[in-house]
Coordinates of C-alpha atoms and ligand atoms in Angstrom, one line a residue:
M1 CA 0.0 0.0 0.0
N2 CA 1.5 3.4 -0.9
T3 CA 0.9 5.8 1.9
T4 CA 0.1 9.4 1.2
N5 CA 0.4 12.0 3.8
Q6 CA -3.3 12.0 4.2
S7 CA -3.5 8.5 5.6
P8 CA -1.7 8.3 8.9
D9 CA -0.5 5.1 10.4
T10 CA -1.8 3.2 7.5
E11 CA 0.2 0.1 8.3
K12 CA -0.9 0.0 11.8
T13 CA -4.6 0.6 11.2
K14 CA -5.0 -1.4 8.0
E15 CA -7.0 -4.2 9.6
S16 CA -9.1 -2.1 11.8
L17 CA -10.5 0.3 9.3
N18 CA -14.2 0.7 9.3
F19 CA -16.0 0.5 5.9
I20 CA -16.2 4.3 5.6
E21 CA -12.5 4.7 6.3
A22 CA -11.8 2.0 3.7
I23 CA -13.8 4.0 1.1
I24 CA -12.0 7.2 2.1
E25 CA -8.6 5.6 1.9
E26 CA -9.4 4.2 -1.5
D27 CA -10.5 7.7 -2.7
I28 CA -7.3 9.2 -1.4
R29 CA -5.2 6.5 -3.1
E30 CA -7.0 7.1 -6.4
G31 CA -6.6 10.8 -6.0
R32 CA -10.3 11.6 -6.2
N33 CA -11.0 15.3 -5.3
D34 CA -7.2 15.7 -5.1
G35 CA -7.1 13.3 -2.2
K36 CA -8.9 15.8 0.1
V37 CA -11.3 14.8 2.9
H38 CA -14.0 17.3 3.8
T39 CA -17.0 16.1 5.8
R40 CA -19.9 17.9 7.4
F41 CA -22.4 17.5 10.2
P42 CA -25.8 18.6 9.0
P43 CA -28.4 19.0 11.8
E44 CA -31.8 20.3 11.2
P45 CA -32.4 23.0 13.9
N46 CA -35.7 21.5 15.0
G47 CA -34.7 20.0 18.4
Y48 CA -31.8 19.3 20.7
L49 CA -29.1 16.9 19.7
H50 CA -29.1 13.4 21.2
I51 CA -26.7 10.6 21.7
G52 CA -27.4 9.4 18.1
H53 CA -26.3 12.8 16.8
A54 CA -23.2 12.5 19.0
K55 CA -22.4 9.3 17.1
S56 CA -22.7 11.2 13.8
I57 CA -20.7 14.1 15.1
C58 CA -17.8 11.9 16.4
L59 CA -17.8 10.1 13.0
N60 CA -17.8 13.2 10.8
F61 CA -15.4 15.3 12.9
G62 CA -13.3 12.1 13.7
L63 CA -12.9 11.3 10.0
A64 CA -11.7 14.9 9.3
E65 CA -9.2 14.7 12.1
K66 CA -7.9 11.3 11.1
Y67 CA -7.4 12.3 7.5
H68 CA -6.2 15.9 8.2
G69 CA -9.3 17.2 6.5
K70 CA -12.0 19.6 7.5
C71 CA -15.5 19.2 8.9
N72 CA -18.3 21.8 8.4
L73 CA -21.2 22.5 10.6
R74 CA -24.2 23.0 8.4
F75 CA -27.7 23.8 9.6
D76 CA -30.1 22.1 7.3
D77 CA -32.7 24.8 7.7
T78 CA -35.0 24.2 4.7
N79 CA -38.2 23.8 6.7
P80 CA -39.2 27.1 8.3
V81 CA -42.1 25.7 10.2
K82 CA -40.3 23.8 12.9
E83 CA -37.0 25.5 13.1
E84 CA -35.8 27.9 15.8
E85 CA -32.8 29.9 16.8
E86 CA -32.8 28.3 20.3
Y87 CA -32.0 25.0 18.7
V88 CA -29.2 26.5 16.6
E89 CA -27.5 27.8 19.8
S90 CA -27.9 24.5 21.7
I91 CA -26.5 22.5 18.8
K92 CA -23.3 24.7 18.6
E93 CA -22.9 24.5 22.4
D94 CA -23.2 20.7 22.3
I95 CA -20.7 20.2 19.5
H96 CA -18.2 22.4 21.3
W97 CA -18.7 20.7 24.6
L98 CA -18.0 17.3 22.9
G99 CA -14.6 18.9 22.0
F100 CA -15.0 19.5 18.2
R101 CA -14.4 22.6 16.2
W102 CA -16.0 23.1 12.8
E103 CA -14.3 24.7 9.9
G104 CA -14.8 28.4 9.7
E105 CA -18.3 29.8 10.5
P106 CA -21.3 27.6 10.8
R107 CA -23.1 27.2 7.4
Y108 CA -26.8 27.3 6.7
A109 CA -28.6 25.7 3.8
S110 CA -30.6 28.9 3.7
D111 CA -27.4 30.7 2.7
Y112 CA -27.7 28.9 -0.6
F113 CA -31.4 29.6 -1.3
E114 CA -30.5 32.0 -4.2
Q115 CA -28.1 29.5 -5.8
L116 CA -30.6 26.6 -5.4
Y117 CA -33.2 28.7 -7.0
E118 CA -31.0 29.4 -9.9
W119 CA -30.2 25.8 -10.4
A120 CA -34.0 25.1 -10.3
E121 CA -34.5 27.5 -13.1
M122 CA -31.6 25.9 -15.0
L123 CA -33.4 22.5 -14.6
I124 CA -36.6 24.0 -16.0
Q125 CA -34.7 25.4 -18.9
K126 CA -33.1 22.0 -19.6
G127 CA -36.6 20.5 -19.6
L128 CA -35.9 18.6 -16.4
A129 CA -38.3 20.2 -14.0
Y130 CA -42.0 21.3 -14.2
V131 CA -44.6 23.0 -12.1
D132 CA -47.5 20.8 -11.0
D133 CA -50.8 22.3 -10.0
Q134 CA -52.1 19.1 -8.3
P135 CA -52.5 19.0 -4.5
A136 CA -50.0 17.0 -2.5
A137 CA -52.4 14.2 -1.8
V138 CA -53.0 13.6 -5.5
I139 CA -49.3 13.7 -6.3
A140 CA -48.7 11.2 -3.5
A141 CA -51.5 8.9 -4.8
Q142 CA -50.0 9.0 -8.3
R143 CA -46.6 7.8 -7.1
G144 CA -47.7 4.2 -7.6
T145 CA -46.1 1.3 -5.7
P146 CA -42.6 -0.3 -6.0
T147 CA -44.1 -2.8 -8.4
E148 CA -46.5 -0.5 -10.3
P149 CA -45.4 2.5 -12.2
G150 CA -46.7 5.9 -11.1
I151 CA -49.3 8.0 -13.0
I152 CA -48.0 10.8 -15.2
S153 CA -49.2 14.2 -14.1
P154 CA -51.4 16.1 -16.6
Y155 CA -49.0 19.1 -16.1
R156 CA -45.8 17.1 -16.9
N157 CA -45.6 18.4 -20.5
R158 CA -45.9 22.1 -19.9
T159 CA -43.6 24.2 -22.0
M160 CA -40.4 25.4 -20.6
E161 CA -41.6 29.0 -20.9
E162 CA -44.8 28.3 -19.0
N163 CA -42.9 26.4 -16.3
L164 CA -40.4 29.2 -15.9
Q165 CA -43.1 31.8 -15.7
L166 CA -45.1 29.8 -13.1
F167 CA -42.0 29.1 -11.0
R168 CA -41.1 32.8 -10.9
E169 CA -44.7 33.6 -9.9
M170 CA -44.4 31.0 -7.1
R171 CA -41.4 32.8 -5.8
E172 CA -43.1 36.2 -6.1
G173 CA -45.9 34.9 -3.8
K174 CA -48.7 34.8 -6.4
Y175 CA -50.0 31.4 -5.1
R176 CA -51.2 30.1 -1.8
D177 CA -49.5 27.3 0.2
G178 CA -49.9 23.9 -1.6
E179 CA -51.3 25.5 -4.8
K180 CA -48.3 24.5 -6.9
V181 CA -45.0 22.6 -6.5
L182 CA -41.9 22.3 -8.7
R183 CA -41.1 18.7 -9.6
A184 CA -38.0 17.1 -11.2
K185 CA -38.9 15.4 -14.4
I186 CA -37.1 12.0 -14.1
D187 CA -39.0 8.7 -14.4
M188 CA -42.5 7.9 -13.2
S189 CA -41.8 4.2 -13.7
S190 CA -38.5 4.0 -11.9
P191 CA -38.3 1.1 -9.5
N192 CA -37.0 3.6 -7.0
M193 CA -39.9 5.7 -5.8
H194 CA -37.7 8.6 -5.0
M195 CA -37.0 9.0 -8.7
R196 CA -40.6 9.4 -9.7
D197 CA -40.6 13.1 -10.3
P198 CA -39.8 14.1 -6.8
V199 CA -40.9 17.5 -5.5
M200 CA -38.1 20.1 -5.5
Y201 CA -39.9 23.1 -4.1
R202 CA -43.1 23.8 -2.2
I203 CA -44.9 27.0 -1.3
L204 CA -44.8 28.0 2.4
H205 CA -45.7 31.5 3.4
E206 CA -43.8 31.2 6.6
H207 CA -41.3 33.3 8.4
H208 CA -37.8 31.7 8.3
H209 CA -35.5 32.1 11.3
R210 CA -32.7 33.5 9.1
T211 CA -34.2 34.7 5.8
G212 CA -37.3 36.2 7.4
N213 CA -40.0 36.8 4.8
K214 CA -37.7 36.8 1.8
W215 CA -38.9 33.5 0.6
C216 CA -42.2 31.8 0.3
I217 CA -40.9 28.8 -1.6
Y218 CA -38.6 26.4 0.1
P219 CA -36.5 23.6 -1.4
M220 CA -37.0 20.0 -0.3
Y221 CA -34.2 18.3 1.6
D222 CA -33.3 16.2 -1.5
F223 CA -32.9 19.3 -3.6
A224 CA -30.8 21.1 -1.0
H225 CA -28.5 18.6 0.5
G226 CA -26.3 17.4 -2.3
Q227 CA -26.1 20.9 -3.7
S228 CA -25.1 22.3 -0.3
D229 CA -22.4 19.6 -0.1
Y230 CA -21.2 20.6 -3.6
I231 CA -21.1 24.4 -2.7
E232 CA -19.1 23.7 0.4
G233 CA -16.6 21.3 -1.2
I234 CA -17.7 18.4 0.8
T235 CA -16.0 15.2 -0.4
H236 CA -17.7 12.5 1.8
S237 CA -21.3 13.1 2.8
V238 CA -21.9 10.7 5.6
C239 CA -25.5 10.1 6.5
T240 CA -27.8 7.4 8.0
L241 CA -29.2 4.4 6.2
E242 CA -32.6 5.8 5.5
F243 CA -31.0 7.9 2.8
E244 CA -29.6 5.0 0.9
V245 CA -32.7 5.0 -1.3
H246 CA -32.2 8.7 -1.9
R247 CA -28.7 8.3 -3.2
P248 CA -29.7 7.9 -6.9
L249 CA -31.6 11.2 -6.6
Y250 CA -28.6 12.8 -4.8
D251 CA -26.5 11.8 -7.7
W252 CA -29.0 12.8 -10.3
F253 CA -29.2 16.3 -9.0
L254 CA -25.4 16.5 -8.9
D255 CA -25.2 15.3 -12.5
Q256 CA -27.1 18.4 -13.5
I257 CA -24.8 20.9 -11.8
V258 CA -21.3 19.3 -11.5
T259 CA -19.0 20.8 -14.1
G260 CA -15.4 19.7 -13.1
P261 CA -13.8 16.6 -11.6
Y262 CA -14.8 17.5 -8.0
R263 CA -17.8 15.7 -6.8
P264 CA -19.2 14.9 -3.3
R265 CA -20.1 11.3 -2.5
Q266 CA -22.9 10.1 -0.2
I267 CA -22.1 7.2 2.2
E268 CA -24.6 5.7 4.5
F269 CA -24.2 4.0 7.9
A270 CA -26.6 2.5 10.4
R271 CA -28.0 5.0 12.9
L272 CA -27.4 4.4 16.5
N273 CA -30.3 2.8 18.4
L274 CA -30.0 2.4 22.2
S275 CA -31.9 0.0 24.4
Y276 CA -34.2 1.5 27.0
T277 CA -34.2 4.8 25.1
V278 CA -36.3 6.7 22.6
M279 CA -34.4 8.8 20.1
S280 CA -37.0 10.2 17.8
K281 CA -37.0 14.0 18.0
R282 CA -40.8 13.9 17.8
K283 CA -41.0 11.7 20.9
L284 CA -38.4 13.6 22.8
L285 CA -40.3 16.8 22.1
E286 CA -43.5 15.2 23.3
L287 CA -41.8 14.3 26.6
V288 CA -40.7 17.9 27.0
E289 CA -44.1 19.5 25.9
K290 CA -46.1 17.2 28.2
K291 CA -43.7 18.0 31.0
I292 CA -43.0 14.3 31.6
V293 CA -39.4 15.4 31.9
N294 CA -38.1 18.8 33.1
G295 CA -37.0 20.1 29.7
W296 CA -34.6 19.1 27.0
D297 CA -31.7 18.9 29.5
D298 CA -33.5 16.8 32.0
P299 CA -30.8 14.3 33.1
R300 CA -32.9 11.4 32.1
M301 CA -33.1 12.5 28.4
P302 CA -30.7 11.0 25.9
T303 CA -30.0 14.5 24.7
I304 CA -26.4 15.7 24.8
S305 CA -27.5 18.5 27.2
G306 CA -29.3 15.9 29.3
L307 CA -26.3 13.6 29.5
R308 CA -24.1 16.6 30.3
R309 CA -26.4 17.6 33.2
R310 CA -26.4 14.0 34.3
G311 CA -22.7 14.1 34.6
Y312 CA -21.5 12.4 31.4
T313 CA -18.1 13.6 30.2
P314 CA -17.2 14.4 26.6
D315 CA -14.5 11.7 26.8
S316 CA -17.0 9.1 27.9
I317 CA -19.3 9.9 24.9
R318 CA -16.4 10.0 22.4
N319 CA -15.1 6.7 23.7
F320 CA -18.5 5.1 23.5
A321 CA -18.9 6.3 19.9
D322 CA -15.5 4.9 19.0
R323 CA -16.1 1.6 20.6
I324 CA -19.5 0.9 19.0
G325 CA -17.9 1.4 15.6
V326 CA -19.7 2.0 12.3
A327 CA -22.3 -0.5 11.1
K328 CA -23.9 -1.1 7.7
R329 CA -27.0 -2.7 9.1
D330 CA -29.4 -1.4 11.8
N331 CA -28.8 -2.7 15.2
V332 CA -29.5 -1.9 18.9
I333 CA -26.7 -1.1 21.3
D334 CA -27.1 -2.0 24.9
V335 CA -27.4 1.2 27.0
A336 CA -25.2 -0.5 29.6
L337 CA -22.3 0.1 27.2
L338 CA -22.8 3.8 27.5
E339 CA -23.1 3.6 31.2
H340 CA -19.9 1.5 31.3
A341 CA -18.1 4.2 29.3
V342 CA -18.9 6.9 31.7
R343 CA -18.1 4.8 34.7
E344 CA -14.7 3.9 33.2
D345 CA -13.9 7.5 32.5
L346 CA -15.0 8.8 35.9
N347 CA -13.3 6.0 37.7
K348 CA -10.0 7.5 36.5
T349 CA -10.7 11.1 37.4
A350 CA -13.5 11.5 39.9
L351 CA -12.4 12.3 43.5
R352 CA -13.9 10.1 46.2
Y353 CA -16.0 11.5 48.9
M354 CA -18.2 10.2 51.6
V355 CA -21.9 11.1 51.5
V356 CA -24.7 9.4 53.4
L357 CA -27.9 9.3 51.5
K358 CA -30.3 8.0 54.2
P359 CA -28.7 8.8 57.5
L360 CA -28.8 6.7 60.6
K361 CA -27.2 8.3 63.7
V362 CA -24.4 6.5 65.4
T363 CA -23.1 7.6 68.8
L364 CA -19.7 6.3 69.9
T365 CA -20.2 6.0 73.6
N366 CA -16.5 5.6 74.5
Y367 CA -15.3 8.6 72.3
P368 CA -14.6 11.9 74.1
E369 CA -17.5 14.3 73.8
D370 CA -15.6 17.4 72.8
Q371 CA -13.0 15.7 70.6
T372 CA -12.6 15.9 66.8
E373 CA -9.9 14.2 64.8
Q374 CA -8.8 15.0 61.3
L375 CA -8.3 11.7 59.6
E376 CA -6.4 11.4 56.4
T377 CA -8.0 9.8 53.4
I378 CA -7.0 9.1 49.8
N379 CA -8.7 11.3 47.1
N380 CA -8.6 8.8 44.3
P381 CA -6.9 5.4 44.6
E382 CA -6.7 5.3 40.8
D383 CA -4.7 8.5 40.6
P384 CA -1.7 8.9 42.8
E385 CA -1.5 12.5 41.8
A386 CA -4.8 13.3 43.3
G387 CA -3.3 13.3 46.8
T388 CA -5.1 13.1 50.2
R389 CA -7.4 15.2 52.3
T390 CA -8.7 15.1 55.9
V391 CA -12.1 14.1 57.1
P392 CA -13.4 15.2 60.6
F393 CA -14.2 12.3 62.9
A394 CA -16.2 12.8 66.2
R395 CA -18.5 11.1 68.7
E396 CA -21.7 11.5 66.7
L397 CA -21.7 10.2 63.1
Y398 CA -24.1 9.2 60.4
I399 CA -24.0 5.9 58.5
E400 CA -26.5 4.6 55.8
Q401 CA -29.7 3.1 57.1
D402 CA -29.1 0.3 54.7
D403 CA -25.8 -0.5 56.3
F404 CA -27.5 -1.7 59.4
M405 CA -29.8 -4.7 60.0
E406 CA -31.2 -5.8 63.3
D407 CA -31.6 -9.4 62.3
P408 CA -29.1 -9.9 59.4
P409 CA -28.8 -12.9 57.1
K410 CA -25.5 -14.8 57.2
K411 CA -23.9 -13.0 54.3
F412 CA -24.6 -9.5 55.6
F413 CA -21.1 -8.1 56.4
R414 CA -22.3 -4.6 57.4
L415 CA -23.3 -3.5 60.9
A416 CA -25.6 -5.5 63.2
P417 CA -26.1 -5.9 66.9
G418 CA -22.8 -7.2 68.4
R419 CA -21.0 -7.0 65.1
E420 CA -18.0 -5.0 64.0
V421 CA -17.3 -3.0 60.9
R422 CA -14.5 -0.6 59.8
L423 CA -15.4 3.0 59.2
K424 CA -13.6 4.0 56.0
S425 CA -10.3 5.7 56.8
A426 CA -11.2 5.7 60.5
Y427 CA -11.7 3.0 63.2
I428 CA -13.4 -0.3 63.8
I429 CA -16.6 0.1 65.6
K430 CA -19.0 -2.3 67.3
C431 CA -22.7 -2.0 67.7
E432 CA -23.7 -2.3 71.3
E433 CA -27.3 -1.1 71.4
V434 CA -30.2 -0.3 69.1
V435 CA -32.3 2.7 70.1
K436 CA -35.9 2.9 68.8
N437 CA -38.7 5.4 69.0
D438 CA -42.1 4.6 70.4
R439 CA -43.3 3.5 66.9
G440 CA -40.6 0.8 67.0
E441 CA -38.4 2.5 64.4
I442 CA -34.6 2.5 64.7
F443 CA -33.3 6.0 65.1
E444 CA -29.9 5.6 66.6
L445 CA -27.2 3.1 67.2
K446 CA -25.0 3.2 70.3
C447 CA -21.6 1.8 69.4
T448 CA -18.0 1.7 70.7
Y449 CA -14.9 2.3 68.8
D450 CA -11.5 0.5 69.1
P451 CA -8.8 3.2 69.4
E452 CA -6.2 0.7 68.5
T453 CA -7.5 0.3 64.9
R454 CA -7.1 3.7 63.4
S455 CA -6.5 3.4 59.6
G456 CA -3.0 3.9 58.5
S457 CA -1.6 3.3 62.0
G458 CA -0.3 -0.1 61.1
A459 CA -3.1 -1.9 62.9
T460 CA -3.6 -5.3 61.5
R461 CA -7.0 -6.4 62.8
K462 CA -9.3 -7.0 59.8
V463 CA -13.1 -7.0 59.6
K464 CA -15.3 -8.0 56.6
G465 CA -17.2 -4.8 56.0
T466 CA -16.2 -1.2 55.5
L467 CA -18.8 1.6 55.7
H468 CA -18.8 5.2 54.6
W469 CA -19.8 7.7 57.3
V470 CA -20.0 11.4 58.0
S471 CA -19.5 13.3 61.2
A472 CA -22.8 14.6 62.4
S473 CA -21.8 18.1 63.6
H474 CA -19.6 18.7 60.5
A475 CA -22.0 17.4 57.9
L476 CA -23.1 19.4 55.0
D477 CA -26.8 19.1 54.2
V478 CA -27.3 18.3 50.5
E479 CA -30.0 17.2 48.1
V480 CA -29.3 14.2 46.0
R481 CA -31.2 13.3 42.9
L482 CA -31.0 9.7 42.0
Y483 CA -31.6 9.3 38.3
D484 CA -32.3 6.0 36.6
R485 CA -33.3 4.9 33.1
L486 CA -36.4 6.7 31.9
F487 CA -38.0 3.6 30.5
N488 CA -38.3 0.2 32.0
D489 CA -38.6 -1.6 28.7
P490 CA -35.7 -2.4 26.3
D491 CA -37.6 -1.1 23.3
P492 CA -40.2 1.4 24.5
A493 CA -41.1 2.6 21.0
G494 CA -41.2 -0.9 19.5
H495 CA -44.6 -2.1 20.7
K496 CA -47.3 -2.2 18.0
D497 CA -50.4 -1.4 20.1
K498 CA -48.8 0.5 22.9
D499 CA -47.6 4.0 23.3
F500 CA -44.0 4.4 24.3
K501 CA -45.1 6.4 27.3
E502 CA -46.7 3.3 28.8
F503 CA -43.1 2.1 29.5
L504 CA -41.9 5.1 31.5
N505 CA -40.0 4.0 34.6
P506 CA -41.9 5.3 37.6
D507 CA -38.6 5.3 39.6
S508 CA -36.5 7.2 37.1
L509 CA -36.0 10.0 39.6
K510 CA -35.9 9.9 43.4
I511 CA -35.1 13.1 45.2
L512 CA -33.4 12.7 48.6
K513 CA -33.5 16.0 50.6
D514 CA -31.8 15.0 53.8
C515 CA -28.4 13.7 52.7
K516 CA -25.3 14.3 54.7
A517 CA -22.0 15.0 53.0
E518 CA -18.5 15.4 54.3
P519 CA -17.7 19.1 54.7
A520 CA -15.0 19.1 51.9
L521 CA -17.8 19.0 49.4
A522 CA -18.8 22.5 50.3
T523 CA -16.3 23.7 47.6
A524 CA -18.0 21.5 44.9
K525 CA -18.5 23.5 41.7
K526 CA -21.1 23.1 39.0
G527 CA -20.1 20.4 36.5
D528 CA -17.6 18.8 38.9
H529 CA -17.6 15.0 39.1
Y530 CA -17.3 12.9 42.2
Q531 CA -17.5 9.4 43.3
F532 CA -19.7 9.1 46.4
Q533 CA -18.0 6.1 47.9
R534 CA -19.9 2.8 47.6
I535 CA -22.8 4.7 45.9
G536 CA -21.9 5.9 42.5
Y537 CA -20.7 8.9 40.4
F538 CA -22.3 12.3 41.0
T539 CA -22.1 15.7 39.6
V540 CA -23.2 19.2 40.8
D541 CA -26.5 20.2 39.2
P542 CA -27.0 23.7 37.8
D543 CA -29.8 24.1 40.4
S544 CA -27.2 23.9 43.1
T545 CA -26.6 27.0 45.4
E546 CA -24.2 27.5 48.2
N547 CA -27.0 27.2 50.7
H548 CA -28.6 24.3 49.0
P549 CA -26.1 22.0 47.2
V550 CA -27.7 19.6 44.7
F551 CA -26.0 16.5 43.3
N552 CA -27.2 14.4 40.4
R553 CA -26.3 10.7 40.2
T554 CA -24.7 10.0 36.9
V555 CA -24.5 6.2 37.3
P556 CA -24.4 3.9 40.3
L557 CA -21.3 1.9 41.0
R558 CA -21.9 -1.4 39.4
D559 CA -20.0 -3.5 41.8
A560 CA -19.7 -1.5 45.0
W561 CA -19.3 -4.5 47.2
A562 CA -16.5 -6.2 45.3
R563 CA -14.6 -3.0 45.4
I564 CA -15.1 -2.1 49.0
S565 CA -14.3 -5.5 50.4
K566 CA -11.0 -5.5 48.5
N567 CA -10.1 -2.3 50.4
S568 CA -11.6 -3.2 53.7
N569 CA -8.3 -3.1 55.7
R570 CA -7.8 0.6 54.8
Ligands
ATP1 P1 -35.3 14.4 11.6 O1 -36.3 13.3 11.7 O2 -35.7 15.7 12.3 O3 -34.6 14.6 10.3 P2 -32.7 13.4 12.5 O4 -32.5 12.7 13.8 O5 -32.4 12.8 11.3 O6 -34.2 13.8 12.6 P3 -31.1 15.6 11.8 O7 -30.9 16.9 12.5 O8 -31.5 15.6 10.4 O9 -32.0 14.8 12.7 O10 -29.7 14.8 12.0 C1 -28.4 15.4 11.8 C2 -27.5 14.3 11.4 O11 -27.4 13.3 12.5 C3 -27.9 13.5 10.2 O12 -26.8 13.3 9.4 C4 -28.4 12.3 10.7 O13 -28.3 11.2 9.8 C5 -27.6 12.0 12.0 N1 -28.3 11.2 12.9 C6 -29.6 11.5 13.4 N2 -29.9 10.5 14.3 C7 -28.9 9.6 14.3 C8 -28.7 8.4 15.0 N3 -29.6 7.9 15.8 N4 -27.5 7.8 14.8 C9 -26.5 8.3 14.0 N5 -26.7 9.4 13.3 C10 -27.9 10.1 13.5
MG2 MG1 -32.7 14.1 9.3

């Protein structure tokens, strides 16, 4: 293989190329488009980006990076009805946050409306487009079926002059919405339905978020996309599989305008589907509009802004996108893989803190009443650079209610009457007495501590369980929001007779208002990531204030117990 400077590490990566990279490397070898690679990410600004878009972003920007090419951001804003500036801003923010930079300024398909219009007139002049007066429903009914040819429109043989005049009048606003359309004159008996005289322009007297009221005719996606690629010098127009059947039309329109050797090429890959997730913008919008979630950035949403608020990191999403690769056939990826990716990333970087979600008071009867010790603890065992900090220890503490059982089964290694556990980075304690209120509920444990067992003092006595804890008088009161999957069915949108909303997980959000955190978390800043020991990964929610800190759970620790028992002598 002869390597050009556009294909780095060719020898190393030869076997692991995905099929799109293989196509690109062949194009480079053959010198197509002068060996250049220029991709684009083309969102329609009609909703917030989701994890599926993130896949497409990582792919398009990733290809440009790999082949020292460029990647444009282009808003595909050909439909004035559903598009809004709010979406444009959120899309830019999300791409930046993922760590990608587009080439130059963002582009808009609407910047090309004039050029597209001129090409439409050119097609009319070539006898390759005509104005049809029939309503949309009639045109649709005449399309035929894949096995039966379509019906030829009675307006198909209008003269070029008449077509040109009518099309100009359409632009001037002489007709009402739906009164006329411009169609390409291709082949009403093509086995590909998209080639049966597809609509190029429709009349929409609508305000456009960028062109205002300048236009009342708008190009269809198929008449805009390939041409926009061509205008921008895109070489590889990567899109999802549903556009495979549009490719002959993409090429047909290009055939009419391409003059030199440069030409964009459409390549399709399988869209990302995730289990336990809905990804259709229409369904996501419904969840927002019906207030089933708290907005597009609700941490349960699969949107990039939701994942960010949930505590996902750009690296975790990029690693996930990399790992799932590029498929040619539709498939479903297990959402656990995404959760694994964020756990893996946060495990490396998140500092460990102790937070008690459901506090149970513990009094150490043999600990001096007015004493406080500052005990040293490791910030992140995975990162020696992260250092240590101190945690205050005193006579009154909190542990988790779940870490105590009055009548425990054999394998319960946490606290129980007469049993011992280690308090993380502190001492071994023993439960001496259970105190209950008059309703018979446990509200306090009286314990003793063994002063000879302080962590790090070289003490060798081991016990099976290690618990996290917080000193009662030093504790910070925090709110914790435990997020879980939004749906409790692997394929919520895949049931024929049932609405996807029937599969909402009633436990997708639990708010705990009386959690106790170690005081060091007082300095937590929005967007910071933490591991709450034995519980999971958390981030500071934007709702958080100094007086009322709020933490979101990103993911639980999958295997808290295995990890903790490994470290139980610390
Ligand atoms: P719409 O139905 O509104 O067109 P869309 O999800 O296709 O929805 P676009 O804004 O058109 O949204 O998508 C921008 C780009 O992201 C397109 O290239 C599209 O193919 C890609 N994309 C969208 N959804 C996914 C997905 N689930 N997996 C991978 N790529 C996706
Ligand atoms: Mg789309």
